[in-house]
Structure formats: structure tokens, C-alpha cells
């Protein structure tokens, strides 16, 4: 919900190897989809920063022709009259990427931590620019989508490929008020990583999903008692 009217919009990141990043925002007007913002040359991600159950915070990370993800070049933005207006820089770790990212209260009920998959396929939990925890096991592993970035050196072009990582799912699995984080481990077919905070700190557990293919997304549907 990027404009605060209580009705969700859809944030779409589009990438072309020649044109770069070109994101857009879609809304429903009179029962039909409508483009409310277009030609956004940065990577957008919607986050639930208040634990209200709806993603109402929009971040923009600069697209870099050298590193794809502009390091620490992240800004909070809002939609006004069809344009994105900057609200100031967001302090994030240098390894932050605006794909494969969510917010969670896994570190405590009164705090929202940033959870994301880094370039080495490690799950990281951070508060602002400070890293709180990092997984030793690989997670994510991308999906079917790989983004090619061509860097031209003299006359020849050199290609590097980046994965659009699956978004970790922050969900309270046991009803204690503290959220756990679930993320696919596509390095091992059908495996999910469940990250939770116990008495001894953050723990990492593998769970077999029973699904034999590549897992590109996860979702949660609230029950009657949760």
C-alpha cells in the first residue's frame, strides 16, 4: 500500500540487458489495472516496517551499471501524484540487495530487523548498517530468472549474471508473537531453511518440503486463531 489508502498496489521490477532497470507501480482503478508510476530506473521493494500486516514502506535501491545493486544507495520513497518522492537515505549494510529481502521481529517483539539474501547466498539479519547474524549454510540459490549485466572493457563486453533471489517469508509459526523466517534452499531440491530465535540465540534448521522442483516463492495465509 504505497499511497496509504488501504488498497494494495503492485510493485514490478523490470530489467533489460540493454536498457537497464525500469520499474513500475500498478493499481486497480474502476476494476481495471492502471499504471500509476512508470520509468523508475531503480530497484523497488515493499516492506512491512511496522508489523501491521501490510507492506506500506517502499524502498528504492540505485541500479548500478557496474555492480547491479548500488552499495548502500538505498532511499525510502513514497508515491505522490504519480511520482516517487524521496524521504531520505536508509542505513543498510554494504551487502544489502533489494531482492530476496523482508522485515521481521525475529530478534525481538519490539524491533523490526532487516532479513535478506546476500551475494554469497547467505541469509543475513541486520539492524540498520549493523549485522546481527549470518547463516553458515547457503540459502536462496535464485530462481529461473537470471539477470545479465554486461560491462564493456575497451571493445569487448564481459557478462556477469545475478540471481533474483526468492523473498524470505517472515511468519509466526508457533504463535508466540516472535516471527520465524522461512527461505528456500534451492541448492538442495525441496529443502527449506527455517530460522528462529531460541534461548541460545538464532538457530538454523532444515526442513524437507516434499516439493521436488525449484521453490521460487513462499506465502502464508492467516488462520482463524492467528
Short mmCIF file of C-alpha atoms in Angstrom, two decimals:
data_model
loop_
_atom_site.label_atom_id
_atom_site.label_comp_id
_atom_site.label_asym_id
_atom_site.label_seq_id
_atom_site.Cartn_x
_atom_site.Cartn_y
_atom_site.Cartn_z
CA UNK A 1 0.00 0.00 0.00
CA UNK A 2 2.34 2.72 -1.26
CA UNK A 3 -0.12 5.63 -1.10
CA UNK A 4 -1.74 4.92 2.29
CA UNK A 5 -5.31 4.44 1.06
CA UNK A 6 -5.59 0.89 2.41
CA UNK A 7 -5.71 -0.68 -1.06
CA UNK A 8 -2.56 -2.59 -2.12
CA UNK A 9 -0.65 -1.72 -5.26
CA UNK A 10 1.71 -3.97 -7.23
CA UNK A 11 5.39 -3.05 -7.49
CA UNK A 12 7.09 -4.51 -10.57
CA UNK A 13 10.82 -4.55 -11.27
CA UNK A 14 11.63 -4.90 -14.97
CA UNK A 15 15.16 -5.40 -16.26
CA UNK A 16 16.56 -5.34 -19.77
CA UNK A 17 20.20 -6.12 -20.50
CA UNK A 18 20.43 -3.10 -22.85
CA UNK A 19 18.08 -0.64 -21.16
CA UNK A 20 18.79 -1.44 -17.52
CA UNK A 21 16.20 -1.24 -14.75
CA UNK A 22 12.73 0.16 -15.47
CA UNK A 23 10.29 -0.42 -12.61
CA UNK A 24 6.61 0.47 -12.43
CA UNK A 25 3.73 0.55 -9.95
CA UNK A 26 0.28 -0.81 -10.81
CA UNK A 27 -3.02 -0.04 -9.11
CA UNK A 28 -6.64 -1.04 -9.66
CA UNK A 29 -8.98 1.77 -10.71
CA UNK A 30 -12.63 1.10 -11.54
CA UNK A 31 -11.96 -2.62 -11.58
CA UNK A 32 -9.12 -2.36 -14.08
CA UNK A 33 -5.33 -2.33 -13.70
CA UNK A 34 -3.73 1.06 -14.20
CA UNK A 35 -0.10 2.23 -14.23
CA UNK A 36 0.32 4.92 -11.56
CA UNK A 37 4.11 5.31 -11.84
CA UNK A 38 6.48 4.25 -14.63
CA UNK A 39 10.03 4.68 -15.91
CA UNK A 40 11.58 4.20 -12.47
CA UNK A 41 15.25 3.45 -13.03
CA UNK A 42 15.93 1.82 -9.68
CA UNK A 43 15.08 -1.42 -7.85
CA UNK A 44 11.93 -1.20 -5.73
CA UNK A 45 10.88 -3.31 -2.76
CA UNK A 46 7.86 -3.06 -0.47
CA UNK A 47 8.35 -3.83 3.22
CA UNK A 48 6.21 -4.21 6.33
CA UNK A 49 8.22 -1.95 8.62
CA UNK A 50 5.56 -1.66 11.35
CA UNK A 51 4.36 -5.29 11.62
CA UNK A 52 0.91 -4.11 10.58
CA UNK A 53 0.41 -6.98 8.15
CA UNK A 54 0.56 -4.76 5.06
CA UNK A 55 3.63 -3.60 3.16
CA UNK A 56 3.36 0.18 3.40
CA UNK A 57 7.04 1.13 3.27
CA UNK A 58 8.69 1.46 -0.15
CA UNK A 59 12.48 1.40 -0.61
CA UNK A 60 14.42 2.22 -3.75
CA UNK A 61 17.94 0.92 -4.38
CA UNK A 62 20.01 2.54 -7.13
CA UNK A 63 20.71 0.40 -10.18
CA UNK A 64 24.45 0.34 -10.86
CA UNK A 65 25.87 -0.40 -14.35
CA UNK A 66 28.97 -1.71 -12.57
CA UNK A 67 27.66 -3.79 -9.65
CA UNK A 68 23.91 -4.01 -10.46
CA UNK A 69 22.98 -3.21 -6.85
CA UNK A 70 24.19 0.23 -5.77
CA UNK A 71 26.01 -0.40 -2.49
CA UNK A 72 24.31 1.41 0.40
CA UNK A 73 22.44 3.60 -2.08
CA UNK A 74 19.01 2.91 -0.64
CA UNK A 75 16.30 5.52 -0.13
CA UNK A 76 12.84 5.45 1.35
CA UNK A 77 10.32 6.79 -1.15
CA UNK A 78 6.59 7.44 -1.35
CA UNK A 79 4.14 7.86 -4.20
CA UNK A 80 2.71 11.33 -4.75
CA UNK A 81 0.76 12.39 -7.84
CA UNK A 82 2.28 9.64 -9.98
CA UNK A 83 5.89 10.33 -8.95
CA UNK A 84 8.19 8.84 -6.36
CA UNK A 85 9.34 11.35 -3.75
CA UNK A 86 12.45 10.66 -1.70
CA UNK A 87 12.15 10.66 2.11
CA UNK A 88 15.84 10.21 2.89
CA UNK A 89 18.56 7.61 2.79
CA UNK A 90 18.14 4.29 4.62
CA UNK A 91 21.15 2.95 6.57
CA UNK A 92 21.79 -0.62 5.35
CA UNK A 93 24.79 -2.97 5.24
CA UNK A 94 27.05 -2.77 2.20
CA UNK A 95 25.96 -6.28 1.16
CA UNK A 96 22.24 -5.36 1.06
CA UNK A 97 20.27 -6.27 -2.07
CA UNK A 98 16.69 -5.21 -2.72
CA UNK A 99 15.74 -8.67 -3.98
CA UNK A 100 15.25 -11.52 -1.52
CA UNK A 101 14.50 -9.20 1.41
CA UNK A 102 11.89 -8.90 4.15
CA UNK A 103 11.47 -7.42 7.63
CA UNK A 104 10.85 -9.48 10.76
CA UNK A 105 10.66 -9.19 14.54
CA UNK A 106 12.75 -12.36 14.86
CA UNK A 107 15.23 -10.53 17.12
CA UNK A 108 12.52 -9.26 19.49
CA UNK A 109 8.85 -8.32 19.51
CA UNK A 110 9.54 -4.61 19.75
CA UNK A 111 12.08 -4.36 16.92
CA UNK A 112 11.95 -4.91 13.17
CA UNK A 113 15.10 -6.41 11.69
CA UNK A 114 16.13 -6.48 8.04
CA UNK A 115 16.46 -10.02 6.63
CA UNK A 116 17.97 -10.60 3.18
CA UNK A 117 19.97 -12.97 0.98
CA UNK A 118 23.43 -11.66 0.09
CA UNK A 119 25.58 -12.24 -3.00
CA UNK A 120 27.14 -15.34 -1.41
CA UNK A 121 23.73 -16.92 -0.77
CA UNK A 122 23.90 -16.38 2.96
CA UNK A 123 20.89 -15.20 4.94
CA UNK A 124 21.69 -12.07 6.92
CA UNK A 125 19.84 -10.34 9.74
CA UNK A 126 20.71 -6.68 10.28
CA UNK A 127 19.62 -3.64 12.23
CA UNK A 128 20.44 -0.58 10.18
CA UNK A 129 24.03 -0.98 8.93
CA UNK A 130 24.90 -3.41 11.76
CA UNK A 131 24.88 -7.13 11.03
CA UNK A 132 23.30 -9.20 13.81
CA UNK A 133 23.52 -12.71 12.37
CA UNK A 134 24.60 -14.55 9.22
CA UNK A 135 23.88 -18.14 8.17
CA UNK A 136 26.77 -20.50 7.56
CA UNK A 137 24.66 -22.59 5.16
CA UNK A 138 23.67 -21.38 1.71
CA UNK A 139 20.06 -20.33 1.08
CA UNK A 140 18.16 -18.89 -1.85
CA UNK A 141 20.00 -20.07 -4.91
CA UNK A 142 17.97 -17.85 -7.21
CA UNK A 143 15.09 -18.97 -9.34
CA UNK A 144 14.57 -19.44 -13.02
CA UNK A 145 15.35 -15.75 -13.57
CA UNK A 146 18.94 -14.62 -14.02
CA UNK A 147 19.79 -11.01 -14.83
CA UNK A 148 22.70 -10.40 -17.17
CA UNK A 149 24.87 -7.32 -16.68
CA UNK A 150 27.33 -6.51 -19.47
CA UNK A 151 30.37 -4.44 -18.63
CA UNK A 152 32.23 -3.13 -21.65
CA UNK A 153 36.02 -3.20 -21.32
CA UNK A 154 37.69 -1.46 -24.28
CA UNK A 155 35.84 -3.15 -27.18
CA UNK A 156 34.71 -6.42 -25.70
CA UNK A 157 31.81 -6.96 -23.35
CA UNK A 158 32.02 -9.08 -20.20
CA UNK A 159 28.84 -10.62 -18.82
CA UNK A 160 28.04 -11.24 -15.18
CA UNK A 161 24.82 -12.86 -14.04
CA UNK A 162 22.83 -12.01 -10.92
CA UNK A 163 20.04 -14.06 -9.36
CA UNK A 164 16.68 -12.61 -8.40
CA UNK A 165 16.57 -14.36 -5.04
CA UNK A 166 13.30 -15.68 -3.56
CA UNK A 167 11.85 -13.44 -0.87
CA UNK A 168 12.20 -14.87 2.66
CA UNK A 169 8.89 -15.38 4.46
CA UNK A 170 8.55 -13.87 7.93
CA UNK A 171 5.77 -15.67 9.79
CA UNK A 172 4.92 -16.59 13.39
CA UNK A 173 4.84 -20.38 13.13
CA UNK A 174 4.30 -21.22 16.80
CA UNK A 175 2.07 -18.34 17.91
CA UNK A 176 4.45 -16.87 20.50
CA UNK A 177 4.50 -13.41 18.92
CA UNK A 178 8.04 -13.75 17.58
CA UNK A 179 8.29 -14.36 13.86
CA UNK A 180 10.39 -17.05 12.25
CA UNK A 181 11.97 -16.72 8.81
CA UNK A 182 11.48 -19.38 6.13
CA UNK A 183 13.54 -19.27 2.93
CA UNK A 184 14.07 -21.82 0.12
CA UNK A 185 17.37 -23.67 -0.18
CA UNK A 186 17.41 -24.36 -3.90
CA UNK A 187 20.92 -25.76 -3.61
CA UNK A 188 19.13 -28.85 -2.22
CA UNK A 189 15.91 -29.73 -4.12
CA UNK A 190 12.82 -29.37 -1.95
CA UNK A 191 14.62 -28.03 1.10
CA UNK A 192 13.54 -25.06 3.20
CA UNK A 193 15.55 -23.26 5.85
CA UNK A 194 13.68 -22.22 9.00
CA UNK A 195 15.49 -19.59 11.06
CA UNK A 196 14.24 -18.92 14.58
CA UNK A 197 15.43 -17.32 17.80
CA UNK A 198 15.67 -19.58 20.82
CA UNK A 199 17.09 -19.21 24.35
CA UNK A 200 20.62 -19.66 22.98
CA UNK A 201 20.25 -17.23 20.09
CA UNK A 202 19.39 -17.55 16.41
CA UNK A 203 19.15 -21.10 15.10
CA UNK A 204 19.02 -22.58 11.58
CA UNK A 205 17.01 -25.70 10.79
CA UNK A 206 16.47 -27.54 7.50
CA UNK A 207 13.02 -28.87 6.61
CA UNK A 208 12.12 -31.00 3.60
CA UNK A 209 9.05 -29.57 1.87
CA UNK A 210 8.18 -32.61 -0.23
CA UNK A 211 8.33 -30.43 -3.34
CA UNK A 212 10.83 -31.75 -5.89
CA UNK A 213 11.22 -28.66 -8.06
CA UNK A 214 12.82 -25.27 -7.58
CA UNK A 215 10.99 -23.14 -5.00
CA UNK A 216 10.71 -19.54 -6.19
CA UNK A 217 8.26 -18.13 -3.67
CA UNK A 218 6.57 -18.70 -0.30
CA UNK A 219 3.39 -17.34 1.24
CA UNK A 220 1.37 -17.55 4.44
CA UNK A 221 -2.41 -17.45 4.92
CA UNK A 222 -3.57 -16.42 8.43
CA UNK A 223 -5.80 -18.96 10.16
CA UNK A 224 -8.88 -18.26 12.26
CA UNK A 225 -6.91 -18.23 15.52
CA UNK A 226 -3.80 -16.36 14.26
#
